[in-house]
Structure formats: C-alpha cells, structure tokens
Amino acid sequence: ANLRDLLGCDNAAVRAKACNAIGNMARHSSAFYEAIQHAALLPQLIPLCADIDSSCRKFASFAVGNCAFHSDLLYPGLAPAIPQLLQLLEDKDEKTRANAAGAIGNLVRNSGELCGIMLENGALQGLHGLIEARRSLATDGGAEPPNPDKLNQFTADSSVKIALFSLGNLAVHRECKEAMTSAVPIVDMCHQLMGLCQRDDMIHKYAQRLLQKLGG
C-alpha cells in the first residue's frame, strides 16, 4: 500500500504511523517536499489533524509542521490545515498543542504569504488563548502568589513556549505585528509572563524576544 492509502486506513494506529512517516521524511530537510506534493499526500494528511484518534492528531500536526519548516514550497497546499491547527491549540494533549503551535509558526517562517489567512482565522487569538488558558491554570485565575507546583507545570509546558515562539515568528510580518499591537493584548501578556517566570525560564526569554520584535 502507498502512503496515501495508509493515511486513509480504517485502523487508527496505521493512520498515525503514516502521519509520523511523513513527519520524519520532512524532518531534516526539504528533500521530500516535491515528492510529498506530487504524491498528493497533503489533502489526505490535513483532515487527520481533526481525527477522532489522539495519536493521529498528534502525528498529523507534527507532519504538517515539518512540511512547513524548511521552505514555503508546500504553503499553498498546507493553508487548509490552519483552521484545524487552531482547533488543536485547545487539545488535551500537551504534545499535540505544541505541534499545532509550532506548525502555525512554521507556516509564516519562510514567507508572509499565509499571514492574511492566519489573521482571518484568528491565529493570534488562538496562540494568545492557549498561553492565557495555561497561565490561568497556574495562577488559579490570579491567585497571589501562585502555587509553586502549578507554576512549575506551567513553565515546563512545551505548548506555551512554542506558542510564544510562534507569535514571535508572526511578529516579523507587518500585518501581524500591527494586529498584535492593536487587536490582541500581546504586550500586556508578555509583561505578565516575564513577571511570573524566572529570567532563565524559556517562557521569560521568548516573551522578551516577542516584545523586542514588537518594538516594546
């Protein structure tokens, strides 16, 4: 069976492994991008970001992110994944949230051609919402001082770090940067995160990086 058939298999474990295979093909370089395009794998892969099986969602978002990382060749074919990636920012699984957040950042990493679609679909609000939802859990909605165990859980959450990093990728592009300084309270969020986390925490560093990109 070819990969396209495997992506459509009734067995969820097979679908997940097919997604993982594509993710690994695209992991280290763009060498397989043209083959992925010519084999028409993306229209089969993208719907699996909304699969009922959690492993499929995790590996499909991993594959989409890697297909966007090395160049913008596959951006047009990956654009339909954006609404599904944004849904995954609320997934229960931390790794799936992280993969989705990373994929969103990768889809603006190599060019700004998808910025308009990102803004239309609420990518800034989605990434901001992920971070704020996790921060609220850590601070019990604003308890002072925050519970140390919950704060440690927050600073260790890979999806928060990657969402912040992806906001930094979006901030490189003028239209996204303008939206961040007007429509979405990103600057306030960054200052709150820097106040909450230690200077050597990656969340603190990524919040600082984002502020610098926004000129604040």
Coordinates of C-alpha atoms in Angstrom, one line a residue, residues 1-210:
A1 CA 0.0 0.0 0.0
N2 CA 1.2 3.5 -0.7
L3 CA 1.2 6.3 2.0
R4 CA -2.0 7.8 0.7
D5 CA -3.8 4.6 1.2
L6 CA -2.3 4.2 4.7
L7 CA -3.5 7.7 5.6
G8 CA -7.0 6.6 4.8
C9 CA -6.8 3.3 6.6
D10 CA -9.6 2.3 9.0
N11 CA -7.1 1.4 11.6
A12 CA -6.1 4.5 13.7
A13 CA -2.7 3.1 14.6
V14 CA -1.9 2.7 10.9
R15 CA -3.1 6.3 10.1
A16 CA -0.9 7.6 13.0
K17 CA 2.2 5.7 11.7
A18 CA 1.6 7.0 8.2
C19 CA 1.5 10.6 9.6
N20 CA 4.6 10.0 11.6
A21 CA 6.4 8.6 8.5
I22 CA 5.6 11.8 6.6
G23 CA 6.7 13.9 9.5
N24 CA 10.0 12.1 9.6
M25 CA 10.5 12.4 5.9
A26 CA 10.2 16.2 6.2
R27 CA 12.1 16.5 9.5
H28 CA 15.7 17.3 8.5
S29 CA 15.4 18.9 5.0
S30 CA 13.0 19.8 2.2
A31 CA 14.4 16.9 0.1
F32 CA 11.0 15.1 0.1
Y33 CA 8.8 18.2 -0.3
E34 CA 8.3 17.8 -4.0
A35 CA 7.6 14.1 -3.7
I36 CA 5.0 14.9 -1.0
Q37 CA 3.5 17.4 -3.3
H38 CA 3.5 15.2 -6.4
A39 CA 2.0 12.2 -4.4
A40 CA -0.9 14.5 -3.4
L41 CA -0.4 13.5 0.3
L42 CA -1.4 16.8 1.9
P43 CA -5.2 16.6 1.1
Q44 CA -5.1 13.2 2.8
L45 CA -2.9 14.3 5.7
I46 CA -4.6 17.6 6.7
P47 CA -8.0 16.1 7.7
L48 CA -6.2 13.8 10.2
C49 CA -5.4 16.9 12.3
A50 CA -9.1 16.6 13.3
D51 CA -9.1 12.8 13.6
I52 CA -11.0 11.2 16.5
D53 CA -7.8 9.4 17.5
S54 CA -5.4 11.5 19.6
S55 CA -2.3 9.8 18.2
C56 CA -3.4 10.7 14.7
R57 CA -3.9 14.3 15.6
K58 CA -0.5 14.5 17.3
F59 CA 1.4 13.0 14.4
A60 CA -0.6 14.8 11.7
S61 CA 0.2 18.1 13.3
F62 CA 3.8 17.0 13.6
A63 CA 3.9 16.2 9.9
V64 CA 2.2 19.5 8.9
G65 CA 4.7 21.4 10.9
N66 CA 7.7 19.7 9.4
C67 CA 6.3 20.1 5.9
A68 CA 6.3 23.9 6.5
F69 CA 9.7 24.2 8.3
H70 CA 12.4 24.2 5.6
S71 CA 10.8 26.3 2.8
D72 CA 7.5 27.8 1.7
L73 CA 7.1 25.3 -1.2
L74 CA 4.2 23.5 0.4
Y75 CA 2.5 26.6 2.0
P76 CA -0.4 26.7 -0.6
G77 CA -1.2 23.1 0.0
L78 CA -0.9 23.4 3.7
A79 CA -3.1 26.5 4.0
P80 CA -6.3 24.4 4.6
A81 CA -4.7 23.0 7.7
I82 CA -4.8 26.4 9.5
P83 CA -8.3 26.2 11.0
Q84 CA -7.7 22.6 12.2
L85 CA -4.3 23.6 13.7
L86 CA -6.0 26.4 15.6
Q87 CA -8.6 23.9 17.0
L88 CA -5.7 21.7 18.2
L89 CA -4.4 24.6 20.4
E90 CA -7.1 23.5 22.8
D91 CA -6.3 19.8 22.6
K92 CA -5.9 18.0 26.0
D93 CA -2.5 16.5 24.9
E94 CA 0.4 18.9 25.5
K95 CA 2.5 17.5 22.6
T96 CA -0.4 17.9 20.2
R97 CA -0.9 21.5 21.3
A98 CA 2.9 22.1 20.9
N99 CA 2.9 20.5 17.4
A100 CA 0.0 22.7 16.3
A101 CA 1.5 25.9 17.7
G102 CA 4.8 25.1 16.1
A103 CA 3.1 24.4 12.8
I104 CA 1.4 27.8 12.9
G105 CA 4.8 29.4 13.4
N106 CA 6.4 27.4 10.7
L107 CA 3.7 28.4 8.2
V108 CA 5.0 32.0 8.4
R109 CA 8.7 31.2 9.0
N110 CA 9.7 31.2 5.3
S111 CA 7.4 33.9 3.8
G112 CA 4.4 36.0 4.7
E113 CA 2.1 34.5 2.0
L114 CA -0.2 32.9 4.6
C115 CA -0.4 35.9 7.0
G116 CA -3.7 37.1 5.7
I117 CA -5.2 33.6 6.2
M118 CA -3.7 33.4 9.6
L119 CA -5.3 36.7 10.7
E120 CA -8.7 35.8 9.1
N121 CA -8.8 32.5 11.0
G122 CA -7.8 34.1 14.4
A123 CA -4.3 32.7 14.7
L124 CA -3.1 35.5 17.0
Q125 CA -6.1 35.0 19.3
G126 CA -5.6 31.2 19.2
L127 CA -2.0 31.3 20.3
H128 CA -2.7 34.0 22.9
G129 CA -5.7 32.0 24.2
L130 CA -3.5 28.9 24.6
I131 CA -1.0 30.8 26.7
E132 CA -3.6 32.6 28.8
A133 CA -5.6 29.3 29.4
R134 CA -2.4 27.6 30.8
R135 CA -1.4 30.7 32.8
S136 CA -4.8 30.9 34.4
L137 CA -4.5 27.2 35.5
A138 CA -1.0 28.1 37.0
T139 CA -2.2 31.1 38.9
D140 CA -5.7 29.8 39.8
G141 CA -7.1 32.7 37.8
G142 CA -5.0 35.3 39.5
A143 CA -4.0 33.9 43.0
E144 CA -1.1 35.7 44.6
P145 CA 1.4 34.2 45.0
P146 CA 0.9 31.3 42.5
N147 CA 1.1 27.7 43.7
P148 CA 4.8 26.7 43.1
D149 CA 3.8 23.2 41.7
K150 CA 1.3 24.7 39.3
L151 CA 3.8 27.4 38.3
N152 CA 6.5 24.7 37.6
Q153 CA 3.9 22.8 35.5
F154 CA 3.3 26.0 33.5
T155 CA 6.9 26.8 32.9
A156 CA 7.5 23.2 31.8
D157 CA 4.6 23.2 29.3
S158 CA 6.1 22.9 25.8
S159 CA 2.9 24.2 24.1
V160 CA 3.2 27.5 26.0
K161 CA 6.9 28.0 25.0
I162 CA 6.2 27.1 21.3
A163 CA 3.1 29.3 21.1
L164 CA 5.2 32.2 22.3
F165 CA 7.9 31.4 19.8
S166 CA 5.4 31.2 17.0
L167 CA 3.9 34.6 18.0
G168 CA 7.5 35.9 17.5
N169 CA 7.6 34.4 14.0
L170 CA 4.3 36.1 13.2
A171 CA 5.5 39.4 14.6
V172 CA 8.2 39.5 11.8
H173 CA 5.4 40.3 9.3
R174 CA 4.0 43.8 9.3
E175 CA 0.3 43.0 9.1
C176 CA 0.6 40.5 12.0
K177 CA 2.7 42.9 14.1
E178 CA 0.1 45.6 13.6
A179 CA -2.7 43.3 14.8
M180 CA -0.6 42.3 17.8
T181 CA -0.2 45.9 18.9
S182 CA -3.9 46.8 18.3
A183 CA -6.4 43.9 18.3
V184 CA -4.8 41.4 20.7
P185 CA -3.3 42.2 24.1
I186 CA 0.1 40.6 23.4
V187 CA 2.3 43.2 25.0
D188 CA 0.5 43.1 28.3
M189 CA 0.7 39.3 28.2
C190 CA 4.4 39.4 27.7
H191 CA 5.0 41.7 30.7
Q192 CA 2.8 39.4 32.9
L193 CA 4.7 36.3 31.8
M194 CA 8.1 38.0 32.4
G195 CA 6.8 38.9 35.9
L196 CA 5.6 35.4 36.6
C197 CA 8.7 33.5 35.4
Q198 CA 12.4 33.5 36.3
R199 CA 14.8 35.2 33.9
D200 CA 16.4 31.9 32.8
D201 CA 13.0 30.3 32.0
M202 CA 12.4 29.9 28.3
I203 CA 9.0 31.5 28.7
H204 CA 10.6 34.6 30.0
K205 CA 13.2 34.6 27.2
Y206 CA 10.5 34.0 24.5
A207 CA 8.3 36.8 25.9
Q208 CA 11.3 39.1 25.9
R209 CA 12.0 38.1 22.2
L210 CA 8.4 38.8 21.2

